[in-house]
Amino acid sequence: MLTEEEKDLMRRSLDAVRQGMPGFTSRQPQLRMMATAAHALAAIGNPGAREEGGHLAVIEAGTGTGKTLGYLLPALALAHLRGKHLVVASSTVALQEQLLHKDVPALRQCLPFDVHCVVAKGRARYVCPVRLEMREQACADLPDDPDASVQDKAQSGRPIGVRLLGRLADAFAKGTWSGDRDSWPSAIPDADWRAVSTDRQGCIGGRCPQFKRCPFYLARQEMKDADLIVANHDLLLAAADMEPGSVLPDLAETMLVLDEAHGLPAKVVEHCASRHSLKGAQVWIERAAVLAEDAAVALRLDRSLSEAVAAASLVLDERMDALHAVIGEHCRFEGEATVWRCQHGILPDRWCEIGTGLAQAATAMIQALQAVREALVAAAGDRPAQLQTHLSGLGFCLGRLAHIEQTWAWMLREDAPQALPTARWVERHTGATHMQDYLVCAAPIGGGEKLRALLWERAGAAVLTSATLRACGRFEPFLEESGLSGYPALHRLDVPSPFDYARRAVLNIPRVKAHPRDAEAHTQEVLERLPAVLAYEPGALVLFASGWQMRQVYDGLPENFRSRVLMQGQVSRQELITCHKGRVDHGEPSVLFGLASLAEGVDLPGDYCTHVVVAKLPFAVPSSPMEQARREWVERQGKSAFMLLSVPEVGIRLAQAVGRLLRTHEDAGTVTVLDPRLGNTHWGRLLLRGLPPFRIVVGDRAPDRERRTEVEECVAAV
């Protein structure tokens, strides 16, 4: 419950923003969002509110509502008065950069209290001082080849890597570089970075003599004093799976805001999914025993430690052989198929028996390797450099063993009646030794249960927000997918966009003759229509549901039109957008061709995008074993997987796509959907309910020059 002091601080903060932020105008929808976020976050520490979900809010905030300020202002005010941390997590780097370099600094200048903001990153984004020193020394000891040409050196990469490591070490020693990979002025090749960074298993923490200057631990220390921590969804989920406070502040004492929350259910499924190879695993299992023996000899450890690893590796190796044999006998891959799926998630009895023993062997080997690691750290004392080679190798094996353990935790999990089952499948492939190998894979088919356990039952309070949380105008699909449907006191709010879609934007559904299921005919019709549809647009975005169709259309375009097209995959996404904007700025027409990643998180205001074309409704092809398992389960309940899963999913994707058109109050333009199903099917009309209130035109419109004039006249009238 909000106190009068808290309400007063929020009012004073809002008044300060009105006076100090140029161009800011508060609107009623944004004020409603602030109030909803404040009431949910104020429930932190209130057990009564938590039982019913009063500490949770789900807010859909349309483009232009001022969503970021709508949650930041009340959240920062509450965090300040209550002495709590605020963690804002997003799915995109672009939003994190916007928060750090634009939104937070602008807001901080206006607020009547100070805000200390930091970004949270994983250990692998920071340099390890010990490994940097080791690599620099090793490179310094390497003789240079005086006969090698400059071209040879550039092609080999080795001398360039040596010079880069030297610059990194020099800058870190002088204090001109913090050790954060992202703060280095140029890109650091992955291979070079891996040589100077480490992971949890390769780090000895407070025992390391470089601990006081370690960038990762310095960043963690700074985080303790921060009011606002900016993270991403991956890091948040990883932190929630660890001991409280090990990566992020204890979630029970933290206020969470999850921006771009529409992608969270899929993200947690990805986080939980696990797999391991069989023959491929046997290679490093054998290597692990050798590494343990080498470490024991090098640091004169008790030989029983390495002998325990060797014994555990033999047992695990035998279990891998047994599983490989039974999979080969049981699985009947049809033709060129590479995936065999357990129907209804039911694991064959023999697999259960072997898998139980395999999981036990993996656990035993983890314990044996951990014992070797602990003995190594104790024996090395203040000589961390001597440890690094051994710790890196053992850490790799421990990480792989953890995958085996997690995979079989899902494989052997007993699925409760009426609950979402686990997807279980096998993939066949040719391994590095050219032998047939198998990947054993498992994952939950929904992330709701895991999200509830990791976040909703543990976080002090949480606000989930995005421009697209409702599917076909309903929150229920998202609430079900994210594990929030069982909270009766959950705060829900739909904040519509303030843009005048009816007067400034048109949604056109032409009478396309080819059915999208006929890929060749539909692609040909898209190809024929596109030049006329976009003839007079300064900037346009064409979104495709498949890379095949995008490339077919691009290759078939007339040369005079293809010259204005920039296609995703030709250069990096950032270069693509920069080039597009540069063309438009110079008065040259430009058209972006892209896939799903250009339908989200891309900001193209004004003439950068006056027309969005959706070539085909973005249905996902249910080819993945997890998608097949989800649909199988729904159909088993006597329901329609198409209506319960496919339509809501495409509704979110379509809303994201059309949301690229209007980005400011001054924007105007057209969305054209070249998929006739949007206008002539019952479920297509359901999709329209979830879109902004465009003026809808079904059928072929006026010639492009006339249509362009029509839009300009509409804007002038406004």
PDB file of C-alpha atoms in Angstrom, residues 253-431:
ATOM      1  CA  GLU A 253      14.134  -7.697  -1.634  1.00  0.00           C
ATOM      2  CA  THR A 254      13.970  -6.450  -5.214  1.00  0.00           C
ATOM      3  CA  MET A 255      11.436  -4.673  -7.384  1.00  0.00           C
ATOM      4  CA  LEU A 256      11.423  -6.092 -10.916  1.00  0.00           C
ATOM      5  CA  VAL A 257      10.322  -4.501 -14.153  1.00  0.00           C
ATOM      6  CA  LEU A 258      10.339  -6.811 -17.164  1.00  0.00           C
ATOM      7  CA  ASP A 259      10.180  -4.801 -20.357  1.00  0.00           C
ATOM      8  CA  GLU A 260       9.440  -6.496 -23.699  1.00  0.00           C
ATOM      9  CA  ALA A 261       7.799  -9.153 -21.523  1.00  0.00           C
ATOM     10  CA  HIS A 262       5.916 -10.739 -24.421  1.00  0.00           C
ATOM     11  CA  GLY A 263       9.031 -12.814 -25.189  1.00  0.00           C
ATOM     12  CA  LEU A 264       9.539 -14.060 -21.635  1.00  0.00           C
ATOM     13  CA  PRO A 265       7.632 -17.385 -21.865  1.00  0.00           C
ATOM     14  CA  ALA A 266       9.680 -18.491 -24.878  1.00  0.00           C
ATOM     15  CA  LYS A 267      12.858 -17.280 -23.208  1.00  0.00           C
ATOM     16  CA  VAL A 268      12.337 -19.413 -20.100  1.00  0.00           C
ATOM     17  CA  VAL A 269      11.658 -22.499 -22.237  1.00  0.00           C
ATOM     18  CA  GLU A 270      14.937 -21.840 -24.027  1.00  0.00           C
ATOM     19  CA  HIS A 271      16.629 -21.374 -20.633  1.00  0.00           C
ATOM     20  CA  CYS A 272      15.354 -24.747 -19.388  1.00  0.00           C
ATOM     21  CA  ALA A 273      16.009 -26.764 -22.547  1.00  0.00           C
ATOM     22  CA  SER A 274      18.995 -29.082 -22.327  1.00  0.00           C
ATOM     23  CA  ARG A 275      20.749 -31.661 -24.491  1.00  0.00           C
ATOM     24  CA  HIS A 276      23.885 -33.759 -24.685  1.00  0.00           C
ATOM     25  CA  SER A 277      25.608 -35.951 -27.232  1.00  0.00           C
ATOM     26  CA  LEU A 278      26.612 -39.578 -26.680  1.00  0.00           C
ATOM     27  CA  LYS A 279      29.736 -40.441 -28.696  1.00  0.00           C
ATOM     28  CA  GLY A 280      30.834 -36.813 -28.608  1.00  0.00           C
ATOM     29  CA  ALA A 281      30.471 -36.750 -24.827  1.00  0.00           C
ATOM     30  CA  GLN A 282      32.612 -39.857 -24.464  1.00  0.00           C
ATOM     31  CA  VAL A 283      35.570 -37.977 -25.949  1.00  0.00           C
ATOM     32  CA  TRP A 284      35.601 -35.300 -23.264  1.00  0.00           C
ATOM     33  CA  ILE A 285      34.611 -37.747 -20.512  1.00  0.00           C
ATOM     34  CA  GLU A 286      37.827 -39.633 -21.220  1.00  0.00           C
ATOM     35  CA  ARG A 287      39.709 -36.335 -21.447  1.00  0.00           C
ATOM     36  CA  ALA A 288      38.359 -35.269 -18.041  1.00  0.00           C
ATOM     37  CA  ALA A 289      40.034 -38.246 -16.382  1.00  0.00           C
ATOM     38  CA  VAL A 290      43.348 -37.281 -18.032  1.00  0.00           C
ATOM     39  CA  LEU A 291      42.961 -33.647 -16.918  1.00  0.00           C
ATOM     40  CA  ALA A 292      42.292 -34.721 -13.344  1.00  0.00           C
ATOM     41  CA  GLU A 293      45.386 -36.962 -13.387  1.00  0.00           C
ATOM     42  CA  ASP A 294      47.552 -34.151 -14.818  1.00  0.00           C
ATOM     43  CA  ALA A 295      46.307 -31.727 -12.161  1.00  0.00           C
ATOM     44  CA  ALA A 296      46.971 -34.230  -9.369  1.00  0.00           C
ATOM     45  CA  VAL A 297      50.535 -34.767 -10.581  1.00  0.00           C
ATOM     46  CA  ALA A 298      51.265 -31.068 -11.185  1.00  0.00           C
ATOM     47  CA  LEU A 299      50.176 -29.943  -7.726  1.00  0.00           C
ATOM     48  CA  ARG A 300      50.913 -33.197  -5.886  1.00  0.00           C
ATOM     49  CA  LEU A 301      47.356 -33.898  -4.859  1.00  0.00           C
ATOM     50  CA  ASP A 302      46.102 -37.030  -3.179  1.00  0.00           C
ATOM     51  CA  ARG A 303      45.985 -39.603  -5.993  1.00  0.00           C
ATOM     52  CA  SER A 304      42.692 -40.963  -4.710  1.00  0.00           C
ATOM     53  CA  LEU A 305      41.020 -37.803  -6.028  1.00  0.00           C
ATOM     54  CA  SER A 306      42.006 -38.405  -9.649  1.00  0.00           C
ATOM     55  CA  GLU A 307      41.331 -42.139  -9.264  1.00  0.00           C
ATOM     56  CA  ALA A 308      37.747 -41.318  -8.243  1.00  0.00           C
ATOM     57  CA  VAL A 309      37.336 -39.264 -11.422  1.00  0.00           C
ATOM     58  CA  ALA A 310      38.728 -42.097 -13.534  1.00  0.00           C
ATOM     59  CA  ALA A 311      36.375 -44.634 -11.943  1.00  0.00           C
ATOM     60  CA  ALA A 312      33.338 -42.361 -12.417  1.00  0.00           C
ATOM     61  CA  SER A 313      34.289 -41.681 -16.042  1.00  0.00           C
ATOM     62  CA  LEU A 314      34.413 -45.420 -16.816  1.00  0.00           C
ATOM     63  CA  VAL A 315      30.907 -45.930 -15.430  1.00  0.00           C
ATOM     64  CA  LEU A 316      29.544 -42.917 -17.329  1.00  0.00           C
ATOM     65  CA  ASP A 317      31.229 -44.088 -20.519  1.00  0.00           C
ATOM     66  CA  GLU A 318      29.558 -47.505 -20.187  1.00  0.00           C
ATOM     67  CA  ARG A 319      26.154 -45.890 -19.684  1.00  0.00           C
ATOM     68  CA  MET A 320      26.684 -43.769 -22.819  1.00  0.00           C
ATOM     69  CA  ASP A 321      27.471 -46.912 -24.843  1.00  0.00           C
ATOM     70  CA  ALA A 322      24.368 -48.651 -23.530  1.00  0.00           C
ATOM     71  CA  LEU A 323      22.137 -45.670 -24.361  1.00  0.00           C
ATOM     72  CA  HIS A 324      23.639 -45.338 -27.847  1.00  0.00           C
ATOM     73  CA  ALA A 325      22.853 -49.000 -28.530  1.00  0.00           C
ATOM     74  CA  VAL A 326      19.262 -48.877 -27.290  1.00  0.00           C
ATOM     75  CA  ILE A 327      18.533 -45.653 -29.224  1.00  0.00           C
ATOM     76  CA  GLY A 328      19.902 -47.265 -32.383  1.00  0.00           C
ATOM     77  CA  GLU A 329      17.590 -50.249 -31.876  1.00  0.00           C
ATOM     78  CA  HIS A 330      14.476 -48.306 -30.868  1.00  0.00           C
ATOM     79  CA  CYS A 331      14.431 -45.172 -33.033  1.00  0.00           C
ATOM     80  CA  ARG A 332      13.238 -45.517 -36.609  1.00  0.00           C
ATOM     81  CA  PHE A 333      14.239 -42.345 -38.439  1.00  0.00           C
ATOM     82  CA  GLU A 334      12.218 -42.095 -41.646  1.00  0.00           C
ATOM     83  CA  GLY A 335      14.184 -41.267 -44.780  1.00  0.00           C
ATOM     84  CA  GLU A 336      16.257 -38.123 -44.299  1.00  0.00           C
ATOM     85  CA  ALA A 337      14.587 -37.266 -40.991  1.00  0.00           C
ATOM     86  CA  THR A 338      17.025 -36.384 -38.229  1.00  0.00           C
ATOM     87  CA  VAL A 339      14.575 -36.143 -35.314  1.00  0.00           C
ATOM     88  CA  TRP A 340      12.757 -38.894 -33.420  1.00  0.00           C
ATOM     89  CA  ARG A 341      10.276 -37.644 -30.832  1.00  0.00           C
ATOM     90  CA  CYS A 342       8.810 -39.472 -27.849  1.00  0.00           C
ATOM     91  CA  GLN A 343       5.073 -39.434 -28.566  1.00  0.00           C
ATOM     92  CA  HIS A 344       3.124 -37.692 -25.787  1.00  0.00           C
ATOM     93  CA  GLY A 345       6.472 -37.256 -24.004  1.00  0.00           C
ATOM     94  CA  ILE A 346       6.505 -40.917 -22.887  1.00  0.00           C
ATOM     95  CA  LEU A 347      10.019 -42.292 -22.445  1.00  0.00           C
ATOM     96  CA  PRO A 348      10.544 -46.001 -23.281  1.00  0.00           C
ATOM     97  CA  ASP A 349      11.050 -48.139 -20.155  1.00  0.00           C
ATOM     98  CA  ARG A 350      14.531 -49.283 -21.166  1.00  0.00           C
ATOM     99  CA  TRP A 351      15.586 -45.668 -21.639  1.00  0.00           C
ATOM    100  CA  CYS A 352      14.373 -44.855 -18.129  1.00  0.00           C
ATOM    101  CA  GLU A 353      16.463 -47.662 -16.679  1.00  0.00           C
ATOM    102  CA  ILE A 354      19.650 -46.704 -18.519  1.00  0.00           C
ATOM    103  CA  GLY A 355      19.018 -42.988 -18.069  1.00  0.00           C
ATOM    104  CA  THR A 356      18.662 -43.315 -14.306  1.00  0.00           C
ATOM    105  CA  GLY A 357      22.065 -44.981 -14.113  1.00  0.00           C
ATOM    106  CA  LEU A 358      23.541 -42.425 -16.506  1.00  0.00           C
ATOM    107  CA  ALA A 359      22.265 -39.516 -14.409  1.00  0.00           C
ATOM    108  CA  GLN A 360      23.700 -41.095 -11.244  1.00  0.00           C
ATOM    109  CA  ALA A 361      27.063 -41.593 -12.968  1.00  0.00           C
ATOM    110  CA  ALA A 362      27.100 -37.964 -14.153  1.00  0.00           C
ATOM    111  CA  THR A 363      26.390 -36.760 -10.607  1.00  0.00           C
ATOM    112  CA  ALA A 364      29.163 -38.963  -9.213  1.00  0.00           C
ATOM    113  CA  MET A 365      31.625 -37.608 -11.757  1.00  0.00           C
ATOM    114  CA  ILE A 366      30.630 -34.018 -10.981  1.00  0.00           C
ATOM    115  CA  GLN A 367      31.313 -34.649  -7.291  1.00  0.00           C
ATOM    116  CA  ALA A 368      34.673 -36.252  -8.077  1.00  0.00           C
ATOM    117  CA  LEU A 369      35.766 -33.384 -10.345  1.00  0.00           C
ATOM    118  CA  GLN A 370      34.593 -30.799  -7.827  1.00  0.00           C
ATOM    119  CA  ALA A 371      36.745 -32.498  -5.191  1.00  0.00           C
ATOM    120  CA  VAL A 372      39.765 -32.232  -7.505  1.00  0.00           C
ATOM    121  CA  ARG A 373      38.987 -28.575  -8.177  1.00  0.00           C
ATOM    122  CA  GLU A 374      38.712 -27.733  -4.482  1.00  0.00           C
ATOM    123  CA  ALA A 375      41.992 -29.508  -3.756  1.00  0.00           C
ATOM    124  CA  LEU A 376      43.636 -27.585  -6.624  1.00  0.00           C
ATOM    125  CA  VAL A 377      42.522 -24.223  -5.265  1.00  0.00           C
ATOM    126  CA  ALA A 378      43.696 -25.122  -1.765  1.00  0.00           C
ATOM    127  CA  ALA A 379      47.071 -26.403  -2.990  1.00  0.00           C
ATOM    128  CA  ALA A 380      47.843 -23.459  -5.281  1.00  0.00           C
ATOM    129  CA  GLY A 381      47.727 -20.870  -2.508  1.00  0.00           C
ATOM    130  CA  ASP A 382      48.617 -17.494  -3.984  1.00  0.00           C
ATOM    131  CA  ARG A 383      49.728 -18.902  -7.359  1.00  0.00           C
ATOM    132  CA  PRO A 384      46.560 -18.505  -9.472  1.00  0.00           C
ATOM    133  CA  ALA A 385      48.462 -18.627 -12.775  1.00  0.00           C
ATOM    134  CA  GLN A 386      49.463 -22.194 -12.022  1.00  0.00           C
ATOM    135  CA  LEU A 387      45.802 -23.095 -11.644  1.00  0.00           C
ATOM    136  CA  GLN A 388      44.386 -21.581 -14.810  1.00  0.00           C
ATOM    137  CA  THR A 389      45.233 -24.302 -17.331  1.00  0.00           C
ATOM    138  CA  HIS A 390      43.855 -26.985 -15.040  1.00  0.00           C
ATOM    139  CA  LEU A 391      40.782 -25.004 -13.968  1.00  0.00           C
ATOM    140  CA  SER A 392      39.815 -24.161 -17.547  1.00  0.00           C
ATOM    141  CA  GLY A 393      39.838 -27.772 -18.655  1.00  0.00           C
ATOM    142  CA  LEU A 394      38.060 -29.056 -15.576  1.00  0.00           C
ATOM    143  CA  GLY A 395      35.545 -26.219 -15.786  1.00  0.00           C
ATOM    144  CA  PHE A 396      34.653 -27.151 -19.360  1.00  0.00           C
ATOM    145  CA  CYS A 397      33.999 -30.757 -18.308  1.00  0.00           C
ATOM    146  CA  LEU A 398      31.964 -29.695 -15.273  1.00  0.00           C
ATOM    147  CA  GLY A 399      29.792 -27.518 -17.497  1.00  0.00           C
ATOM    148  CA  ARG A 400      29.161 -30.374 -19.915  1.00  0.00           C
ATOM    149  CA  LEU A 401      28.365 -32.743 -17.060  1.00  0.00           C
ATOM    150  CA  ALA A 402      25.833 -30.221 -15.761  1.00  0.00           C
ATOM    151  CA  HIS A 403      24.098 -30.398 -19.171  1.00  0.00           C
ATOM    152  CA  ILE A 404      23.870 -34.190 -18.869  1.00  0.00           C
ATOM    153  CA  GLU A 405      22.501 -33.899 -15.346  1.00  0.00           C
ATOM    154  CA  GLN A 406      19.900 -31.298 -16.355  1.00  0.00           C
ATOM    155  CA  THR A 407      18.883 -33.205 -19.489  1.00  0.00           C
ATOM    156  CA  TRP A 408      18.118 -36.333 -17.494  1.00  0.00           C
ATOM    157  CA  ALA A 409      16.376 -34.368 -14.775  1.00  0.00           C
ATOM    158  CA  TRP A 410      13.879 -33.372 -17.494  1.00  0.00           C
ATOM    159  CA  MET A 411      13.956 -36.780 -19.191  1.00  0.00           C
ATOM    160  CA  LEU A 412      13.118 -38.662 -15.980  1.00  0.00           C
ATOM    161  CA  ARG A 413      10.734 -36.031 -14.602  1.00  0.00           C
ATOM    162  CA  GLU A 414       7.303 -37.435 -13.826  1.00  0.00           C
ATOM    163  CA  ASP A 415       4.740 -35.306 -15.656  1.00  0.00           C
ATOM    164  CA  ALA A 416       1.707 -34.607 -13.498  1.00  0.00           C
ATOM    165  CA  PRO A 417      -1.746 -35.493 -14.904  1.00  0.00           C
ATOM    166  CA  GLN A 418      -3.372 -32.624 -16.846  1.00  0.00           C
ATOM    167  CA  ALA A 419      -0.145 -30.609 -16.572  1.00  0.00           C
ATOM    168  CA  LEU A 420       1.995 -29.597 -19.523  1.00  0.00           C
ATOM    169  CA  PRO A 421       4.242 -32.559 -20.398  1.00  0.00           C
ATOM    170  CA  THR A 422       7.941 -32.471 -21.130  1.00  0.00           C
ATOM    171  CA  ALA A 423       9.101 -32.676 -24.737  1.00  0.00           C
ATOM    172  CA  ARG A 424      11.629 -35.480 -25.178  1.00  0.00           C
ATOM    173  CA  TRP A 425      13.377 -36.285 -28.436  1.00  0.00           C
ATOM    174  CA  VAL A 426      16.565 -37.569 -30.092  1.00  0.00           C
ATOM    175  CA  GLU A 427      18.465 -35.999 -32.981  1.00  0.00           C
ATOM    176  CA  ARG A 428      20.877 -37.994 -35.087  1.00  0.00           C
ATOM    177  CA  HIS A 429      23.947 -36.490 -36.681  1.00  0.00           C
ATOM    178  CA  THR A 430      27.460 -37.322 -37.782  1.00  0.00           C
ATOM    179  CA  GLY A 431      29.977 -36.530 -35.060  1.00  0.00           C
TER     180      GLY A 431
END
